[in-house]
């Protein structure tokens, strides 16, 4: 639940002598007692009001209600006497609503051309299983698909003939049986997926609207799995038909003219309501609330409801700022959209926009789409259109919000005042959101920044509040995909081409949510997804994928699965203990990844046509086969201890053997734990296993001497420890790396070498650095606590954001690897910021 507001009353304009003045509808004014009234009371001001009335702190951000019941009430946000932004009525109307469940109506012939059972079904899901003609319960032609032990993301398909470029088509299928599946249409260039459903004996009809782009391959109608497991389903009533758009006229465009105003002092919440319009046979009702969380922090919410029938709707940008110049975290602009349609480098690392006047930034931040899904978007949708800003943009004509009959949808925006400029915008967004959600420390409140705030002051504030920054970053990483699947993305940019949950990243990110209202529900959802994705039979049985939808690599994903199951069951008390699955995962690890107590590297695999070795988080390095990586080995020891505690078949001798391998990577001559058994490289990540064992079990894996000397041997720069270095501190040759990434404009996978000082070749990675410092501190290294503080300070020196990595040296070759270059030393491109897994710092700071 959000943190209770600290302001328990309106300004003296609204409250005098403990009495709230109320104007009744068409009647004389009356009074309701304020702080002493019943908690259930909700005072209301109605049609007689004409003079503006203010609510909230008079000397900070507050809301003034203008207008009257006949013309409509509206909200304005002020800072003292200064108008900052109006809410609603920024144009001729506020939203467009159309009755029905879609703007599209199907017309024309079925492009599939035949009844379901007569179609030529193929696809990978037809091999190893069976696709046979059948009859549906209603007598219609059907197809019966069975596939025992189906993998996640396999499918059956039929081609869509004669689909015209530029036209939009609606695919439809009715399903019943067993399996978790969704309707997917390959449009000839990419997959467009619908919402997954778990099948039962009750028929379910799925629909999906897809525009057809320029394409070189034949579009396909597909029934896809979204989780591993047996498939035994019946499909019928398949069709693909062209759709036409319903016309949108002035009758569909309405303004939020509220007829009622109420204020609840106990909750410090102002409500405007009563905006109601008939749209065809559907009635669409709106309201908005303003909760005064703290000085200069307002939690605003816009709600829309439908009755008498369904409707789809979308808003115009719902603010009009009267001061300053619009900006996002990348700087000032009058036209902006994130996620950016053409370039992922322009995606905002935080879902916030604002205006800056040189003294203050007035910002607005959106909520996580896990909690408030936006059709068509994984990350919150941001728009700057001149002085009109939206965070989030509530629906678009291309992706409207769908309201069922009797349904209400609400979207939050947090308004805040912070320091001027992009640094103040991003820092304020994180701290104001943390304050709103109850993620900041109880004794903290939003600073009253102004022109006097020096760069040093802002950096110090960011460092002091990094735990709140980390938790807020993790909260925003909670996303809902376009197909309705909940995910925990690494950051906003990683969601540009579709939000995906990585086993490794999500473990650390959810760990940072510990103690928040979001931790357990998030973790339970993700662990269930991964459990469903684990194959139960065949050669891959027990293999934990990198993401819920694959791929399957010889990396440490299985280790993290065992560790997080133990943590979730014992520390958080979640009902996830599953000894059978733990044994299955452990059996795969033993058979495929372990030799003589050592967790060994797998060597090259083909991925997207590239030969890579994704054996650990440092997946750009080209590992040889059969070597031992200290980071993985430490995790292996922790995973064995976790599995044993879960009741899996693990002996003390097995744990001792793995611990011995970990310890033997320490080289007394070098004076540190080797990063790789075949190299003399050093890295702070070699202490991750020791740190995690101390955190979970209170038990070290390495000796004090091993940790002390390894910590002292790390290569330090003004921007943090190098994540990988040779014995003499120099960079590893770039030719020993091949890093895969998505082209920010096309999404195509490309392979890169790694220049010195960049990414995994000697850049600074806060998480691994901080865990090494934590390990050292637990082993009695006095300087480690100060080093932890210095690491946080370095993280926020350039921007107040959690970063995937920080570049540690000027190197012209970085331009060939990173399209965001140049950027300052000690930072990264904005597309690599707002990174979730550093949230774990909050857990290890206690």
PDB file of C-alpha atoms in Angstrom, residues 410-677:
ATOM      1  CA  UNK A 410      -6.917   4.110 -13.265  1.00  0.00           C
ATOM      2  CA  UNK A 411      -3.524   5.623 -14.026  1.00  0.00           C
ATOM      3  CA  UNK A 412      -1.218   7.392 -11.573  1.00  0.00           C
ATOM      4  CA  UNK A 413       1.124  10.313 -12.144  1.00  0.00           C
ATOM      5  CA  UNK A 414       3.363  11.725  -9.411  1.00  0.00           C
ATOM      6  CA  UNK A 415       3.894  15.493  -9.585  1.00  0.00           C
ATOM      7  CA  UNK A 416       6.945  16.884  -7.832  1.00  0.00           C
ATOM      8  CA  UNK A 417       9.256  19.857  -7.521  1.00  0.00           C
ATOM      9  CA  UNK A 418      12.995  19.295  -7.608  1.00  0.00           C
ATOM     10  CA  UNK A 419      16.261  20.918  -8.626  1.00  0.00           C
ATOM     11  CA  UNK A 420      16.655  22.479 -12.069  1.00  0.00           C
ATOM     12  CA  UNK A 421      17.854  20.487 -15.065  1.00  0.00           C
ATOM     13  CA  UNK A 422      18.007  16.820 -16.115  1.00  0.00           C
ATOM     14  CA  UNK A 423      19.816  15.721 -12.938  1.00  0.00           C
ATOM     15  CA  UNK A 424      17.082  17.274 -10.804  1.00  0.00           C
ATOM     16  CA  UNK A 425      14.374  15.789 -13.045  1.00  0.00           C
ATOM     17  CA  UNK A 426      15.678  12.223 -12.672  1.00  0.00           C
ATOM     18  CA  UNK A 427      16.569  12.486  -8.997  1.00  0.00           C
ATOM     19  CA  UNK A 428      13.248  14.090  -8.133  1.00  0.00           C
ATOM     20  CA  UNK A 429      11.300  11.457 -10.086  1.00  0.00           C
ATOM     21  CA  UNK A 430      12.934   8.637  -8.148  1.00  0.00           C
ATOM     22  CA  UNK A 431      12.667  10.200  -4.703  1.00  0.00           C
ATOM     23  CA  UNK A 432       9.104  11.480  -5.200  1.00  0.00           C
ATOM     24  CA  UNK A 433       7.963   8.083  -6.453  1.00  0.00           C
ATOM     25  CA  UNK A 434       9.720   6.393  -3.532  1.00  0.00           C
ATOM     26  CA  UNK A 435       7.974   8.778  -1.139  1.00  0.00           C
ATOM     27  CA  UNK A 436       4.616   8.078  -2.789  1.00  0.00           C
ATOM     28  CA  UNK A 437       5.012   4.289  -2.684  1.00  0.00           C
ATOM     29  CA  UNK A 438       6.535   4.096   0.790  1.00  0.00           C
ATOM     30  CA  UNK A 439       9.918   2.957  -0.537  1.00  0.00           C
ATOM     31  CA  UNK A 440      11.988   5.655   1.165  1.00  0.00           C
ATOM     32  CA  UNK A 441      13.152   5.547   4.766  1.00  0.00           C
ATOM     33  CA  UNK A 442      10.425   6.624   7.220  1.00  0.00           C
ATOM     34  CA  UNK A 443      12.423   9.628   8.429  1.00  0.00           C
ATOM     35  CA  UNK A 444      13.175  10.894   4.906  1.00  0.00           C
ATOM     36  CA  UNK A 445      11.205  13.456   2.943  1.00  0.00           C
ATOM     37  CA  UNK A 446      11.570  15.171  -0.400  1.00  0.00           C
ATOM     38  CA  UNK A 447      14.223  17.939  -0.151  1.00  0.00           C
ATOM     39  CA  UNK A 448      13.068  21.501  -0.898  1.00  0.00           C
ATOM     40  CA  UNK A 449      15.649  22.025  -3.622  1.00  0.00           C
ATOM     41  CA  UNK A 450      16.136  25.344  -5.354  1.00  0.00           C
ATOM     42  CA  UNK A 451      18.722  27.478  -7.117  1.00  0.00           C
ATOM     43  CA  UNK A 452      21.048  27.160  -4.138  1.00  0.00           C
ATOM     44  CA  UNK A 453      21.385  23.427  -4.714  1.00  0.00           C
ATOM     45  CA  UNK A 454      24.944  22.925  -5.913  1.00  0.00           C
ATOM     46  CA  UNK A 455      26.080  19.965  -7.957  1.00  0.00           C
ATOM     47  CA  UNK A 456      27.799  18.613  -4.865  1.00  0.00           C
ATOM     48  CA  UNK A 457      24.584  18.947  -2.843  1.00  0.00           C
ATOM     49  CA  UNK A 458      22.580  17.024  -5.429  1.00  0.00           C
ATOM     50  CA  UNK A 459      25.185  14.274  -5.691  1.00  0.00           C
ATOM     51  CA  UNK A 460      25.280  13.946  -1.929  1.00  0.00           C
ATOM     52  CA  UNK A 461      21.481  13.716  -1.815  1.00  0.00           C
ATOM     53  CA  UNK A 462      21.512  11.011  -4.501  1.00  0.00           C
ATOM     54  CA  UNK A 463      24.181   9.020  -2.667  1.00  0.00           C
ATOM     55  CA  UNK A 464      22.389   9.341   0.673  1.00  0.00           C
ATOM     56  CA  UNK A 465      19.109   8.210  -0.904  1.00  0.00           C
ATOM     57  CA  UNK A 466      20.513   5.488  -3.151  1.00  0.00           C
ATOM     58  CA  UNK A 467      18.532   2.766  -1.389  1.00  0.00           C
ATOM     59  CA  UNK A 468      15.316   4.588  -2.325  1.00  0.00           C
ATOM     60  CA  UNK A 469      16.630   5.118  -5.863  1.00  0.00           C
ATOM     61  CA  UNK A 470      17.432   1.413  -6.127  1.00  0.00           C
ATOM     62  CA  UNK A 471      14.009   0.278  -4.924  1.00  0.00           C
ATOM     63  CA  UNK A 472      12.200   2.703  -7.213  1.00  0.00           C
ATOM     64  CA  UNK A 473      14.260   1.507 -10.165  1.00  0.00           C
ATOM     65  CA  UNK A 474      13.262  -2.072  -9.360  1.00  0.00           C
ATOM     66  CA  UNK A 475       9.610  -1.015  -9.056  1.00  0.00           C
ATOM     67  CA  UNK A 476       9.675   0.579 -12.532  1.00  0.00           C
ATOM     68  CA  UNK A 477      11.306  -2.550 -13.987  1.00  0.00           C
ATOM     69  CA  UNK A 478       8.070  -4.429 -13.216  1.00  0.00           C
ATOM     70  CA  UNK A 479       6.349  -4.422 -16.592  1.00  0.00           C
ATOM     71  CA  UNK A 480       3.459  -6.008 -18.424  1.00  0.00           C
ATOM     72  CA  UNK A 481       4.153  -6.988 -22.014  1.00  0.00           C
ATOM     73  CA  UNK A 482       1.890  -6.252 -24.959  1.00  0.00           C
ATOM     74  CA  UNK A 483       0.633  -9.843 -24.708  1.00  0.00           C
ATOM     75  CA  UNK A 484      -0.260  -9.419 -21.026  1.00  0.00           C
ATOM     76  CA  UNK A 485       2.658 -11.345 -19.490  1.00  0.00           C
ATOM     77  CA  UNK A 486       4.211  -9.851 -16.351  1.00  0.00           C
ATOM     78  CA  UNK A 487       7.946  -9.343 -16.605  1.00  0.00           C
ATOM     79  CA  UNK A 488      10.853  -7.796 -14.716  1.00  0.00           C
ATOM     80  CA  UNK A 489      12.968  -6.112 -17.368  1.00  0.00           C
ATOM     81  CA  UNK A 490      16.622  -5.178 -16.776  1.00  0.00           C
ATOM     82  CA  UNK A 491      15.767  -1.544 -17.577  1.00  0.00           C
ATOM     83  CA  UNK A 492      13.525   0.586 -19.770  1.00  0.00           C
ATOM     84  CA  UNK A 493      15.677   0.170 -22.907  1.00  0.00           C
ATOM     85  CA  UNK A 494      15.824  -3.607 -22.567  1.00  0.00           C
ATOM     86  CA  UNK A 495      12.028  -3.520 -22.863  1.00  0.00           C
ATOM     87  CA  UNK A 496      12.106  -1.534 -26.116  1.00  0.00           C
ATOM     88  CA  UNK A 497      11.734  -4.661 -28.236  1.00  0.00           C
ATOM     89  CA  UNK A 498       9.599  -6.449 -25.648  1.00  0.00           C
ATOM     90  CA  UNK A 499      10.011  -6.785 -21.883  1.00  0.00           C
ATOM     91  CA  UNK A 500      11.794 -10.012 -20.920  1.00  0.00           C
ATOM     92  CA  UNK A 501      12.647 -11.469 -17.505  1.00  0.00           C
ATOM     93  CA  UNK A 502      16.206 -12.742 -17.141  1.00  0.00           C
ATOM     94  CA  UNK A 503      16.845 -15.289 -14.387  1.00  0.00           C
ATOM     95  CA  UNK A 504      20.079 -13.622 -13.322  1.00  0.00           C
ATOM     96  CA  UNK A 505      18.964  -9.994 -13.419  1.00  0.00           C
ATOM     97  CA  UNK A 506      15.600 -10.622 -11.824  1.00  0.00           C
ATOM     98  CA  UNK A 507      17.129 -12.426  -8.840  1.00  0.00           C
ATOM     99  CA  UNK A 508      19.143  -9.380  -7.813  1.00  0.00           C
ATOM    100  CA  UNK A 509      16.383  -6.913  -8.706  1.00  0.00           C
ATOM    101  CA  UNK A 510      13.722  -8.579  -6.574  1.00  0.00           C
ATOM    102  CA  UNK A 511      16.229  -8.995  -3.757  1.00  0.00           C
ATOM    103  CA  UNK A 512      16.457  -5.204  -3.669  1.00  0.00           C
ATOM    104  CA  UNK A 513      12.678  -4.999  -3.198  1.00  0.00           C
ATOM    105  CA  UNK A 514      12.973  -6.786   0.165  1.00  0.00           C
ATOM    106  CA  UNK A 515      10.878  -5.012   2.778  1.00  0.00           C
ATOM    107  CA  UNK A 516       8.608  -3.345   0.202  1.00  0.00           C
ATOM    108  CA  UNK A 517       4.972  -4.211  -0.625  1.00  0.00           C
ATOM    109  CA  UNK A 518       6.094  -5.375  -4.086  1.00  0.00           C
ATOM    110  CA  UNK A 519       8.759  -7.946  -3.246  1.00  0.00           C
ATOM    111  CA  UNK A 520       6.844 -11.148  -2.571  1.00  0.00           C
ATOM    112  CA  UNK A 521       4.170 -10.848  -5.255  1.00  0.00           C
ATOM    113  CA  UNK A 522       6.794  -9.975  -7.852  1.00  0.00           C
ATOM    114  CA  UNK A 523       9.100 -12.821  -6.911  1.00  0.00           C
ATOM    115  CA  UNK A 524       6.334 -15.420  -6.675  1.00  0.00           C
ATOM    116  CA  UNK A 525       5.090 -14.559 -10.160  1.00  0.00           C
ATOM    117  CA  UNK A 526       8.567 -14.760 -11.672  1.00  0.00           C
ATOM    118  CA  UNK A 527       9.591 -18.004  -9.984  1.00  0.00           C
ATOM    119  CA  UNK A 528       6.360 -19.648 -11.147  1.00  0.00           C
ATOM    120  CA  UNK A 529       7.110 -18.526 -14.716  1.00  0.00           C
ATOM    121  CA  UNK A 530      10.588 -20.028 -14.620  1.00  0.00           C
ATOM    122  CA  UNK A 531       9.354 -23.227 -12.989  1.00  0.00           C
ATOM    123  CA  UNK A 532       6.844 -23.689 -15.801  1.00  0.00           C
ATOM    124  CA  UNK A 533       9.601 -23.091 -18.369  1.00  0.00           C
ATOM    125  CA  UNK A 534      11.838 -25.915 -17.094  1.00  0.00           C
ATOM    126  CA  UNK A 535      11.630 -29.003 -19.348  1.00  0.00           C
ATOM    127  CA  UNK A 536      10.431 -32.086 -17.460  1.00  0.00           C
ATOM    128  CA  UNK A 537      11.568 -34.820 -19.823  1.00  0.00           C
ATOM    129  CA  UNK A 538      14.163 -35.528 -22.477  1.00  0.00           C
ATOM    130  CA  UNK A 539      17.805 -34.506 -22.615  1.00  0.00           C
ATOM    131  CA  UNK A 540      17.038 -30.959 -21.456  1.00  0.00           C
ATOM    132  CA  UNK A 541      15.019 -32.001 -18.397  1.00  0.00           C
ATOM    133  CA  UNK A 542      15.893 -29.708 -15.501  1.00  0.00           C
ATOM    134  CA  UNK A 543      17.638 -27.112 -17.656  1.00  0.00           C
ATOM    135  CA  UNK A 544      16.715 -23.610 -16.452  1.00  0.00           C
ATOM    136  CA  UNK A 545      16.457 -21.098 -19.320  1.00  0.00           C
ATOM    137  CA  UNK A 546      18.108 -17.688 -19.406  1.00  0.00           C
ATOM    138  CA  UNK A 547      14.651 -16.129 -19.762  1.00  0.00           C
ATOM    139  CA  UNK A 548      11.199 -17.625 -19.372  1.00  0.00           C
ATOM    140  CA  UNK A 549      10.986 -18.099 -23.121  1.00  0.00           C
ATOM    141  CA  UNK A 550      14.569 -19.331 -23.608  1.00  0.00           C
ATOM    142  CA  UNK A 551      17.271 -19.583 -24.785  1.00  0.00           C
ATOM    143  CA  UNK A 552      18.891 -22.437 -22.850  1.00  0.00           C
ATOM    144  CA  UNK A 553      22.612 -21.886 -22.247  1.00  0.00           C
ATOM    145  CA  UNK A 554      25.280 -23.535 -20.131  1.00  0.00           C
ATOM    146  CA  UNK A 555      25.286 -20.602 -17.733  1.00  0.00           C
ATOM    147  CA  UNK A 556      24.468 -20.084 -14.048  1.00  0.00           C
ATOM    148  CA  UNK A 557      20.668 -19.785 -14.443  1.00  0.00           C
ATOM    149  CA  UNK A 558      20.088 -23.133 -12.714  1.00  0.00           C
ATOM    150  CA  UNK A 559      22.216 -22.022  -9.769  1.00  0.00           C
ATOM    151  CA  UNK A 560      20.173 -18.864  -9.353  1.00  0.00           C
ATOM    152  CA  UNK A 561      16.965 -20.898  -9.549  1.00  0.00           C
ATOM    153  CA  UNK A 562      17.995 -23.058  -6.584  1.00  0.00           C
ATOM    154  CA  UNK A 563      19.268 -20.085  -4.583  1.00  0.00           C
ATOM    155  CA  UNK A 564      16.130 -18.016  -5.078  1.00  0.00           C
ATOM    156  CA  UNK A 565      13.829 -20.956  -4.298  1.00  0.00           C
ATOM    157  CA  UNK A 566      15.645 -21.345  -0.969  1.00  0.00           C
ATOM    158  CA  UNK A 567      15.564 -17.610  -0.273  1.00  0.00           C
ATOM    159  CA  UNK A 568      11.903 -17.281  -1.201  1.00  0.00           C
ATOM    160  CA  UNK A 569      10.812 -20.236   0.911  1.00  0.00           C
ATOM    161  CA  UNK A 570      12.898 -19.524   4.001  1.00  0.00           C
ATOM    162  CA  UNK A 571      13.424 -15.751   4.140  1.00  0.00           C
ATOM    163  CA  UNK A 572      10.197 -14.531   2.571  1.00  0.00           C
ATOM    164  CA  UNK A 573       8.005 -17.486   3.530  1.00  0.00           C
ATOM    165  CA  UNK A 574       6.613 -17.972   0.028  1.00  0.00           C
ATOM    166  CA  UNK A 575       4.919 -21.312  -0.791  1.00  0.00           C
ATOM    167  CA  UNK A 576       7.471 -22.166  -3.477  1.00  0.00           C
ATOM    168  CA  UNK A 577       9.436 -25.029  -1.932  1.00  0.00           C
ATOM    169  CA  UNK A 578       9.500 -27.755  -4.585  1.00  0.00           C
ATOM    170  CA  UNK A 579      12.029 -30.460  -3.736  1.00  0.00           C
ATOM    171  CA  UNK A 580      11.201 -32.514  -6.825  1.00  0.00           C
ATOM    172  CA  UNK A 581      11.975 -29.620  -9.175  1.00  0.00           C
ATOM    173  CA  UNK A 582      15.075 -28.718  -7.161  1.00  0.00           C
ATOM    174  CA  UNK A 583      16.354 -32.286  -7.605  1.00  0.00           C
ATOM    175  CA  UNK A 584      15.527 -32.160 -11.329  1.00  0.00           C
ATOM    176  CA  UNK A 585      17.488 -28.926 -11.788  1.00  0.00           C
ATOM    177  CA  UNK A 586      20.348 -30.258  -9.715  1.00  0.00           C
ATOM    178  CA  UNK A 587      20.445 -33.454 -11.772  1.00  0.00           C
ATOM    179  CA  UNK A 588      20.828 -31.426 -14.980  1.00  0.00           C
ATOM    180  CA  UNK A 589      23.613 -29.326 -13.453  1.00  0.00           C
ATOM    181  CA  UNK A 590      25.499 -32.416 -12.275  1.00  0.00           C
ATOM    182  CA  UNK A 591      25.134 -34.196 -15.628  1.00  0.00           C
ATOM    183  CA  UNK A 592      25.987 -31.290 -17.918  1.00  0.00           C
ATOM    184  CA  UNK A 593      27.862 -28.571 -16.028  1.00  0.00           C
ATOM    185  CA  UNK A 594      29.917 -30.156 -13.232  1.00  0.00           C
ATOM    186  CA  UNK A 595      33.092 -32.218 -13.266  1.00  0.00           C
ATOM    187  CA  UNK A 596      34.935 -33.288 -10.110  1.00  0.00           C
ATOM    188  CA  UNK A 597      33.188 -30.693  -7.960  1.00  0.00           C
ATOM    189  CA  UNK A 598      33.918 -27.905 -10.459  1.00  0.00           C
ATOM    190  CA  UNK A 599      31.236 -25.968 -12.321  1.00  0.00           C
ATOM    191  CA  UNK A 600      32.929 -25.830 -15.725  1.00  0.00           C
ATOM    192  CA  UNK A 601      32.496 -23.569 -18.731  1.00  0.00           C
ATOM    193  CA  UNK A 602      30.615 -24.986 -21.702  1.00  0.00           C
ATOM    194  CA  UNK A 603      32.502 -23.277 -24.518  1.00  0.00           C
ATOM    195  CA  UNK A 604      31.107 -21.914 -27.796  1.00  0.00           C
ATOM    196  CA  UNK A 605      27.440 -22.180 -28.791  1.00  0.00           C
ATOM    197  CA  UNK A 606      25.627 -20.781 -31.803  1.00  0.00           C
ATOM    198  CA  UNK A 607      23.259 -17.892 -31.096  1.00  0.00           C
ATOM    199  CA  UNK A 608      21.706 -15.814 -33.894  1.00  0.00           C
ATOM    200  CA  UNK A 609      24.506 -17.012 -36.168  1.00  0.00           C
ATOM    201  CA  UNK A 610      27.295 -15.988 -33.774  1.00  0.00           C
ATOM    202  CA  UNK A 611      29.647 -18.311 -31.888  1.00  0.00           C
ATOM    203  CA  UNK A 612      29.427 -17.068 -28.304  1.00  0.00           C
ATOM    204  CA  UNK A 613      30.165 -18.431 -24.819  1.00  0.00           C
ATOM    205  CA  UNK A 614      27.412 -17.160 -22.495  1.00  0.00           C
ATOM    206  CA  UNK A 615      28.729 -19.081 -19.491  1.00  0.00           C
ATOM    207  CA  UNK A 616      28.280 -16.347 -16.872  1.00  0.00           C
ATOM    208  CA  UNK A 617      26.979 -12.804 -16.492  1.00  0.00           C
ATOM    209  CA  UNK A 618      30.206 -11.740 -18.266  1.00  0.00           C
ATOM    210  CA  UNK A 619      28.818 -13.289 -21.411  1.00  0.00           C
ATOM    211  CA  UNK A 620      30.827 -11.227 -23.881  1.00  0.00           C
ATOM    212  CA  UNK A 621      34.050 -13.016 -23.018  1.00  0.00           C
ATOM    213  CA  UNK A 622      34.971 -15.983 -25.210  1.00  0.00           C
ATOM    214  CA  UNK A 623      35.387 -18.709 -22.596  1.00  0.00           C
ATOM    215  CA  UNK A 624      37.244 -21.933 -23.375  1.00  0.00           C
ATOM    216  CA  UNK A 625      35.454 -25.205 -22.648  1.00  0.00           C
ATOM    217  CA  UNK A 626      36.197 -26.960 -19.360  1.00  0.00           C
ATOM    218  CA  UNK A 627      37.583 -23.998 -17.381  1.00  0.00           C
ATOM    219  CA  UNK A 628      36.382 -22.876 -13.950  1.00  0.00           C
ATOM    220  CA  UNK A 629      35.058 -19.349 -13.446  1.00  0.00           C
ATOM    221  CA  UNK A 630      35.282 -18.216  -9.804  1.00  0.00           C
ATOM    222  CA  UNK A 631      32.006 -16.285  -9.923  1.00  0.00           C
ATOM    223  CA  UNK A 632      30.134 -19.376 -11.116  1.00  0.00           C
ATOM    224  CA  UNK A 633      31.975 -21.674  -8.733  1.00  0.00           C
ATOM    225  CA  UNK A 634      31.047 -19.554  -5.709  1.00  0.00           C
ATOM    226  CA  UNK A 635      27.417 -19.539  -6.794  1.00  0.00           C
ATOM    227  CA  UNK A 636      27.585 -23.315  -7.245  1.00  0.00           C
ATOM    228  CA  UNK A 637      28.584 -23.768  -3.606  1.00  0.00           C
ATOM    229  CA  UNK A 638      25.734 -21.496  -2.475  1.00  0.00           C
ATOM    230  CA  UNK A 639      23.283 -23.352  -4.744  1.00  0.00           C
ATOM    231  CA  UNK A 640      24.297 -26.720  -3.280  1.00  0.00           C
ATOM    232  CA  UNK A 641      23.761 -25.410   0.260  1.00  0.00           C
ATOM    233  CA  UNK A 642      20.404 -23.971  -0.781  1.00  0.00           C
ATOM    234  CA  UNK A 643      19.305 -27.222  -2.418  1.00  0.00           C
ATOM    235  CA  UNK A 644      20.327 -29.237   0.638  1.00  0.00           C
ATOM    236  CA  UNK A 645      18.271 -26.919   2.858  1.00  0.00           C
ATOM    237  CA  UNK A 646      15.290 -27.476   0.528  1.00  0.00           C
ATOM    238  CA  UNK A 647      15.551 -31.231   1.099  1.00  0.00           C
ATOM    239  CA  UNK A 648      17.275 -32.081  -2.180  1.00  0.00           C
ATOM    240  CA  UNK A 649      19.730 -34.965  -2.381  1.00  0.00           C
ATOM    241  CA  UNK A 650      22.950 -33.105  -1.553  1.00  0.00           C
ATOM    242  CA  UNK A 651      25.687 -34.437   0.735  1.00  0.00           C
ATOM    243  CA  UNK A 652      28.121 -32.483   2.857  1.00  0.00           C
ATOM    244  CA  UNK A 653      30.927 -34.113   0.891  1.00  0.00           C
ATOM    245  CA  UNK A 654      29.539 -32.640  -2.354  1.00  0.00           C
ATOM    246  CA  UNK A 655      29.434 -29.163  -0.811  1.00  0.00           C
ATOM    247  CA  UNK A 656      32.951 -29.569   0.594  1.00  0.00           C
ATOM    248  CA  UNK A 657      34.285 -30.644  -2.803  1.00  0.00           C
ATOM    249  CA  UNK A 658      32.769 -27.603  -4.525  1.00  0.00           C
ATOM    250  CA  UNK A 659      34.051 -25.301  -1.778  1.00  0.00           C
ATOM    251  CA  UNK A 660      37.525 -26.767  -2.215  1.00  0.00           C
ATOM    252  CA  UNK A 661      37.489 -25.954  -5.933  1.00  0.00           C
ATOM    253  CA  UNK A 662      36.409 -22.371  -5.161  1.00  0.00           C
ATOM    254  CA  UNK A 663      39.210 -21.942  -2.617  1.00  0.00           C
ATOM    255  CA  UNK A 664      41.851 -23.433  -4.899  1.00  0.00           C
ATOM    256  CA  UNK A 665      41.225 -20.642  -7.387  1.00  0.00           C
ATOM    257  CA  UNK A 666      43.020 -18.431  -4.879  1.00  0.00           C
ATOM    258  CA  UNK A 667      46.635 -18.071  -6.028  1.00  0.00           C
ATOM    259  CA  UNK A 668      48.990 -17.133  -3.222  1.00  0.00           C
ATOM    260  CA  UNK A 669      51.623 -15.951  -5.711  1.00  0.00           C
ATOM    261  CA  UNK A 670      49.185 -13.662  -7.523  1.00  0.00           C
ATOM    262  CA  UNK A 671      47.632 -12.589  -4.244  1.00  0.00           C
ATOM    263  CA  UNK A 672      44.003 -12.988  -5.352  1.00  0.00           C
ATOM    264  CA  UNK A 673      41.324 -15.416  -6.459  1.00  0.00           C
ATOM    265  CA  UNK A 674      41.699 -16.036 -10.183  1.00  0.00           C
ATOM    266  CA  UNK A 675      38.702 -14.980 -12.261  1.00  0.00           C
ATOM    267  CA  UNK A 676      39.250 -17.979 -14.557  1.00  0.00           C
ATOM    268  CA  UNK A 677      41.296 -21.073 -13.855  1.00  0.00           C
TER     269      UNK A 677
END
